[in-house]
Amino acid sequence: GQQLNQSPQSMFIQEGEDVSMNCTSSSIFNTWLWYKQDPGEGPVLLIALYKAGELTSNGRLTAQFGITRKDSFLNISASIPSDVGIYFCAGSPPGSNFGNEKLTFGTGTRLTIIP
Amino acid sequence: GAVVSQHPSWVICKSGTSVKIECRSLDFQATTMFWYRQFPKQSLMLMATSNEGSKATYEQGVEKDKFLINHASLTLSTLTVTSAHPEDSSFYICSARPWDRDQETQYFGPGTRLLVL
């Protein structure tokens, strides 16, 4: 099946630094979503991307849908302590029945902020 | 908006018993809900797609007789883990897709942690 590879697997940064992570696939996706998961919680949607080349911001977060439709990146500017968590990309492949589109999740990027 | 709840948030049970987990969309209707399983430090793995009023579609390798899914209404889906065994211990998460959205967006519940002794 399709797999989404995220990098880096983990990041250790200082508060105030910018963060960049990306997600790549061997096949194209119609939709890219970025989620954040805190320990013991379900993922929370951060940004949704629906068109190749689309660049979308949500506060300090910016994400882009790659032109090739095989990748996406997420940037976080001026990180704060509450940014700690695991970030997952997720994609919806073409060919899914409308209304039942399945999501494939990436391997996750664990963000830790060093005090 | 787009809040999804799960109940219970955690459960401990003896091996051989059955456990039911509820997933509710609180402020929207969802014709489709999804059930995922997540093992420690791993990503979410889709188990099945739950459609209101019809049978669930299971992913390859997921036993439909062991993981019973019922989507009785536009706001409720249940997952029953039958004859649970220790290897079924995991974090189970549901998600729901608003029926009136044209584009793919899933909202997740807070998860249910299952521990089978």
Tab-separated table of C-alpha atoms in Angstrom:
chain	number	residue	atom	x	y	z
A	1	GLY	CA	0.000	0.000	0.000
A	2	GLN	CA	0.890	3.640	-0.141
A	3	GLN	CA	3.184	4.980	2.513
A	4	LEU	CA	3.961	8.453	3.646
A	5	ASN	CA	7.435	9.131	4.922
A	6	GLN	CA	7.900	12.019	7.281
A	7	SER	CA	11.148	13.665	8.173
A	8	PRO	CA	12.672	14.292	10.499
A	9	GLN	CA	11.437	11.596	12.877
A	10	SER	CA	12.160	13.833	15.834
A	11	MET	CA	13.298	17.378	16.466
A	12	PHE	CA	14.812	19.025	19.513
A	13	ILE	CA	14.673	22.793	19.302
A	14	GLN	CA	14.775	25.810	21.536
A	15	GLU	CA	11.750	27.973	22.167
A	16	GLY	CA	11.470	30.695	19.553
A	17	GLU	CA	13.097	28.702	16.767
A	18	ASP	CA	11.355	27.958	13.511
A	19	VAL	CA	10.461	24.369	12.619
A	20	SER	CA	10.213	22.692	9.267
A	21	MET	CA	9.067	19.156	8.526
A	22	ASN	CA	8.013	17.384	5.382
A	23	CYS	CA	6.124	14.428	4.096
A	24	THR	CA	6.781	12.511	0.890
A	25	SER	CA	4.999	9.781	-0.978
A	26	SER	CA	5.825	7.445	-3.814
A	27	SER	CA	2.444	8.142	-5.370
A	28	ILE	CA	0.188	11.149	-5.758
A	29	PHE	CA	-2.424	12.309	-3.311
A	30	ASN	CA	-5.510	14.449	-3.826
A	31	THR	CA	-5.536	15.924	-0.348
A	32	TRP	CA	-2.880	16.632	2.248
A	33	LEU	CA	-3.740	17.182	5.879
A	34	TRP	CA	-1.534	18.036	8.825
A	35	TYR	CA	-2.499	16.933	12.326
A	36	LYS	CA	-0.977	17.395	15.789
A	37	GLN	CA	-1.359	14.743	18.451
A	38	ASP	CA	-0.724	15.292	22.138
A	39	PRO	CA	0.001	12.262	24.368
A	40	GLY	CA	-3.122	10.244	25.069
A	41	GLU	CA	-5.255	12.356	22.758
A	42	GLY	CA	-6.638	12.070	19.272
A	43	PRO	CA	-5.101	14.043	16.404
A	44	VAL	CA	-6.241	17.615	15.918
A	45	LEU	CA	-6.474	19.017	12.405
A	46	LEU	CA	-4.080	21.912	11.806
A	47	ILE	CA	-4.188	22.590	8.091
A	48	ALA	CA	-5.934	21.051	5.089
A	49	LEU	CA	-4.609	21.353	1.529
A	50	TYR	CA	-6.683	20.485	-1.509
A	51	LYS	CA	-4.855	21.789	-4.577
A	52	ALA	CA	-1.356	21.178	-5.902
A	53	GLY	CA	0.800	24.202	-5.176
A	54	GLU	CA	-1.578	25.507	-2.521
A	55	LEU	CA	0.071	27.391	0.324
A	56	THR	CA	-2.048	27.815	3.447
A	57	SER	CA	-1.385	29.455	6.792
A	58	ASN	CA	-2.999	29.011	10.168
A	59	GLY	CA	-1.468	31.443	12.633
A	60	ARG	CA	2.200	30.519	13.021
A	61	LEU	CA	1.729	27.420	10.871
A	62	THR	CA	2.230	27.319	7.127
A	63	ALA	CA	1.836	24.273	4.905
A	64	GLN	CA	2.147	23.677	1.190
A	65	PHE	CA	0.809	21.035	-1.163
A	66	GLY	CA	3.672	20.082	-3.478
A	67	ILE	CA	3.337	20.690	-7.202
A	68	THR	CA	4.028	17.027	-7.955
A	69	ARG	CA	1.251	16.071	-5.475
A	70	LYS	CA	3.717	13.699	-3.866
A	71	ASP	CA	4.886	15.874	-1.013
A	72	SER	CA	3.943	18.514	1.503
A	73	PHE	CA	5.737	20.533	4.125
A	74	LEU	CA	4.725	22.159	7.387
A	75	ASN	CA	6.506	25.109	8.922
A	76	ILE	CA	6.035	26.446	12.428
A	77	SER	CA	7.439	29.872	13.147
A	78	ALA	CA	8.618	31.131	16.537
A	79	SER	CA	7.913	27.888	18.387
A	80	ILE	CA	6.342	27.982	21.840
A	81	PRO	CA	6.111	25.279	24.530
A	82	SER	CA	2.603	24.220	23.541
A	83	ASP	CA	3.889	23.241	20.095
A	84	VAL	CA	5.342	20.099	21.671
A	85	GLY	CA	3.731	16.960	20.341
A	86	ILE	CA	3.694	14.612	17.385
A	87	TYR	CA	2.864	15.988	13.976
A	88	PHE	CA	1.350	13.701	11.382
A	89	CYS	CA	0.777	14.305	7.733
A	90	ALA	CA	-2.094	12.452	6.108
A	91	GLY	CA	-3.134	12.092	2.525
A	92	SER	CA	-6.135	10.976	0.571
A	93	PRO	CA	-5.172	9.025	-2.568
A	94	PRO	CA	-7.003	9.361	-5.882
A	95	GLY	CA	-9.518	6.708	-6.703
A	96	SER	CA	-11.268	6.686	-3.348
A	97	ASN	CA	-15.032	6.771	-3.494
A	98	PHE	CA	-16.317	10.265	-2.796
A	99	GLY	CA	-17.476	10.476	0.777
A	100	ASN	CA	-15.460	7.473	1.819
A	101	GLU	CA	-12.004	8.783	1.145
A	102	LYS	CA	-9.508	6.996	3.313
A	103	LEU	CA	-6.544	8.709	4.857
A	104	THR	CA	-3.043	7.329	4.896
A	105	PHE	CA	-0.992	8.662	7.782
A	106	GLY	CA	2.664	9.507	7.832
A	107	THR	CA	5.145	8.132	10.306
A	108	GLY	CA	5.065	11.241	12.468
A	109	THR	CA	7.527	13.894	13.595
A	110	ARG	CA	8.018	14.244	17.338
A	111	LEU	CA	8.743	17.836	18.359
A	112	THR	CA	10.447	18.557	21.662
A	113	ILE	CA	11.270	22.040	22.881
A	114	ILE	CA	14.344	22.412	25.025
A	115	PRO	CA	13.923	24.945	27.824
B	1	GLY	CA	-17.551	23.099	15.690
B	2	ALA	CA	-16.673	19.598	14.428
B	3	VAL	CA	-16.334	17.932	17.822
B	4	VAL	CA	-16.061	14.161	18.094
B	5	SER	CA	-16.332	12.339	21.400
B	6	GLN	CA	-15.447	8.803	22.405
B	7	HIS	CA	-16.596	6.748	25.332
B	8	PRO	CA	-15.060	5.351	27.380
B	9	SER	CA	-11.747	7.174	27.399
B	10	TRP	CA	-10.055	4.136	28.850
B	11	VAL	CA	-11.015	0.602	29.749
B	12	ILE	CA	-9.351	-2.337	31.450
B	13	CYS	CA	-10.881	-5.754	30.916
B	14	LYS	CA	-10.145	-9.418	31.386
B	15	SER	CA	-9.117	-11.589	28.477
B	16	GLY	CA	-12.118	-13.116	26.753
B	17	THR	CA	-14.552	-10.323	27.465
B	18	SER	CA	-16.051	-7.951	24.908
B	19	VAL	CA	-15.634	-4.209	24.972
B	20	LYS	CA	-17.791	-1.615	23.225
B	21	ILE	CA	-16.421	1.790	22.280
B	22	GLU	CA	-18.717	4.606	21.169
B	23	CYS	CA	-17.858	7.390	18.767
B	24	ARG	CA	-20.170	10.396	18.480
B	25	SER	CA	-20.128	13.498	16.337
B	26	LEU	CA	-21.525	16.134	18.668
B	27	ASP	CA	-22.274	19.099	16.421
B	28	PHE	CA	-22.455	17.671	12.931
B	29	GLN	CA	-23.789	14.696	11.061
B	30	ALA	CA	-21.422	12.137	9.644
B	31	THR	CA	-22.405	9.556	7.075
B	32	THR	CA	-18.907	8.144	7.309
B	33	MET	CA	-16.817	7.425	10.358
B	34	PHE	CA	-13.448	5.738	10.527
B	35	TRP	CA	-11.837	3.546	13.154
B	36	TYR	CA	-8.087	3.554	13.707
B	37	ARG	CA	-5.713	1.723	15.996
B	38	GLN	CA	-2.478	3.200	17.224
B	39	PHE	CA	0.275	1.296	18.997
B	40	PRO	CA	2.796	3.143	21.185
B	41	LYS	CA	5.077	5.453	19.242
B	42	GLN	CA	3.526	4.425	15.969
B	43	SER	CA	1.268	6.060	13.442
B	44	LEU	CA	-2.469	5.581	13.065
B	45	MET	CA	-3.548	2.511	11.158
B	46	LEU	CA	-6.983	2.469	9.594
B	47	MET	CA	-9.045	-0.521	10.670
B	48	ALA	CA	-12.368	0.081	8.970
B	49	THR	CA	-14.671	2.593	7.358
B	50	SER	CA	-18.099	2.814	8.942
B	51	ASN	CA	-21.032	3.909	6.803
B	52	GLU	CA	-24.387	4.867	8.274
B	53	GLY	CA	-26.992	2.279	7.436
B	54	SER	CA	-24.676	-0.175	5.740
B	55	LYS	CA	-21.947	-2.649	6.518
B	56	ALA	CA	-18.514	-1.435	7.437
B	57	THR	CA	-15.599	-1.838	5.070
B	58	TYR	CA	-12.604	-3.438	6.735
B	59	GLU	CA	-8.967	-3.002	5.854
B	60	GLN	CA	-6.926	-5.984	4.846
B	61	GLY	CA	-5.869	-8.028	7.838
B	62	VAL	CA	-8.580	-6.727	10.167
B	63	GLU	CA	-10.943	-9.439	11.366
B	64	LYS	CA	-14.512	-8.277	10.875
B	65	ASP	CA	-15.864	-10.879	13.290
B	66	LYS	CA	-13.547	-9.691	15.999
B	67	PHE	CA	-14.018	-5.962	15.524
B	68	LEU	CA	-17.745	-5.437	15.096
B	69	ILE	CA	-18.776	-2.029	13.819
B	70	ASN	CA	-22.247	-0.571	13.903
B	71	HIS	CA	-23.138	2.842	12.487
B	72	ALA	CA	-26.707	3.174	13.675
B	73	SER	CA	-27.213	6.882	13.118
B	74	LEU	CA	-25.599	9.907	11.523
B	75	THR	CA	-23.932	10.775	14.813
B	76	LEU	CA	-22.986	7.439	16.348
B	77	SER	CA	-20.713	4.566	15.450
B	78	THR	CA	-19.679	1.774	17.792
B	79	LEU	CA	-16.731	-0.582	17.744
B	80	THR	CA	-17.003	-3.797	19.723
B	81	VAL	CA	-13.853	-5.762	20.379
B	82	THR	CA	-15.122	-9.290	20.886
B	83	SER	CA	-13.309	-11.856	23.015
B	84	ALA	CA	-10.513	-9.422	23.684
B	85	HIS	CA	-6.971	-10.678	24.176
B	86	PRO	CA	-3.872	-8.910	25.478
B	87	GLU	CA	-2.623	-8.315	21.937
B	88	ASP	CA	-5.752	-6.201	21.352
B	89	SER	CA	-4.492	-3.697	23.893
B	90	SER	CA	-4.060	-0.461	22.023
B	91	PHE	CA	-5.271	3.098	21.551
B	92	TYR	CA	-8.429	3.114	19.444
B	93	ILE	CA	-9.350	6.377	17.732
B	94	CYS	CA	-12.369	7.217	15.640
B	95	SER	CA	-12.847	10.021	13.190
B	96	ALA	CA	-15.858	11.474	11.436
B	97	ARG	CA	-16.302	13.287	8.174
B	98	PRO	CA	-19.050	15.940	8.023
B	99	TRP	CA	-21.604	14.879	5.436
B	100	ASP	CA	-22.015	18.341	3.983
B	101	ARG	CA	-18.376	18.967	3.228
B	102	ASP	CA	-17.276	18.699	-0.358
B	103	GLN	CA	-13.697	18.016	0.532
B	104	GLU	CA	-12.004	15.380	2.564
B	105	THR	CA	-11.592	16.416	6.183
B	106	GLN	CA	-11.726	14.071	9.125
B	107	TYR	CA	-12.147	15.156	12.733
B	108	PHE	CA	-10.838	12.841	15.379
B	109	GLY	CA	-12.122	11.760	18.742
B	110	PRO	CA	-9.895	11.831	21.840
B	111	GLY	CA	-9.255	8.091	21.655
B	112	THR	CA	-9.976	5.100	23.888
B	113	ARG	CA	-7.135	3.290	25.560
B	114	LEU	CA	-7.857	-0.428	25.934
B	115	LEU	CA	-5.856	-2.671	28.234
B	116	VAL	CA	-6.661	-6.363	28.183
B	117	LEU	CA	-5.287	-8.348	31.090
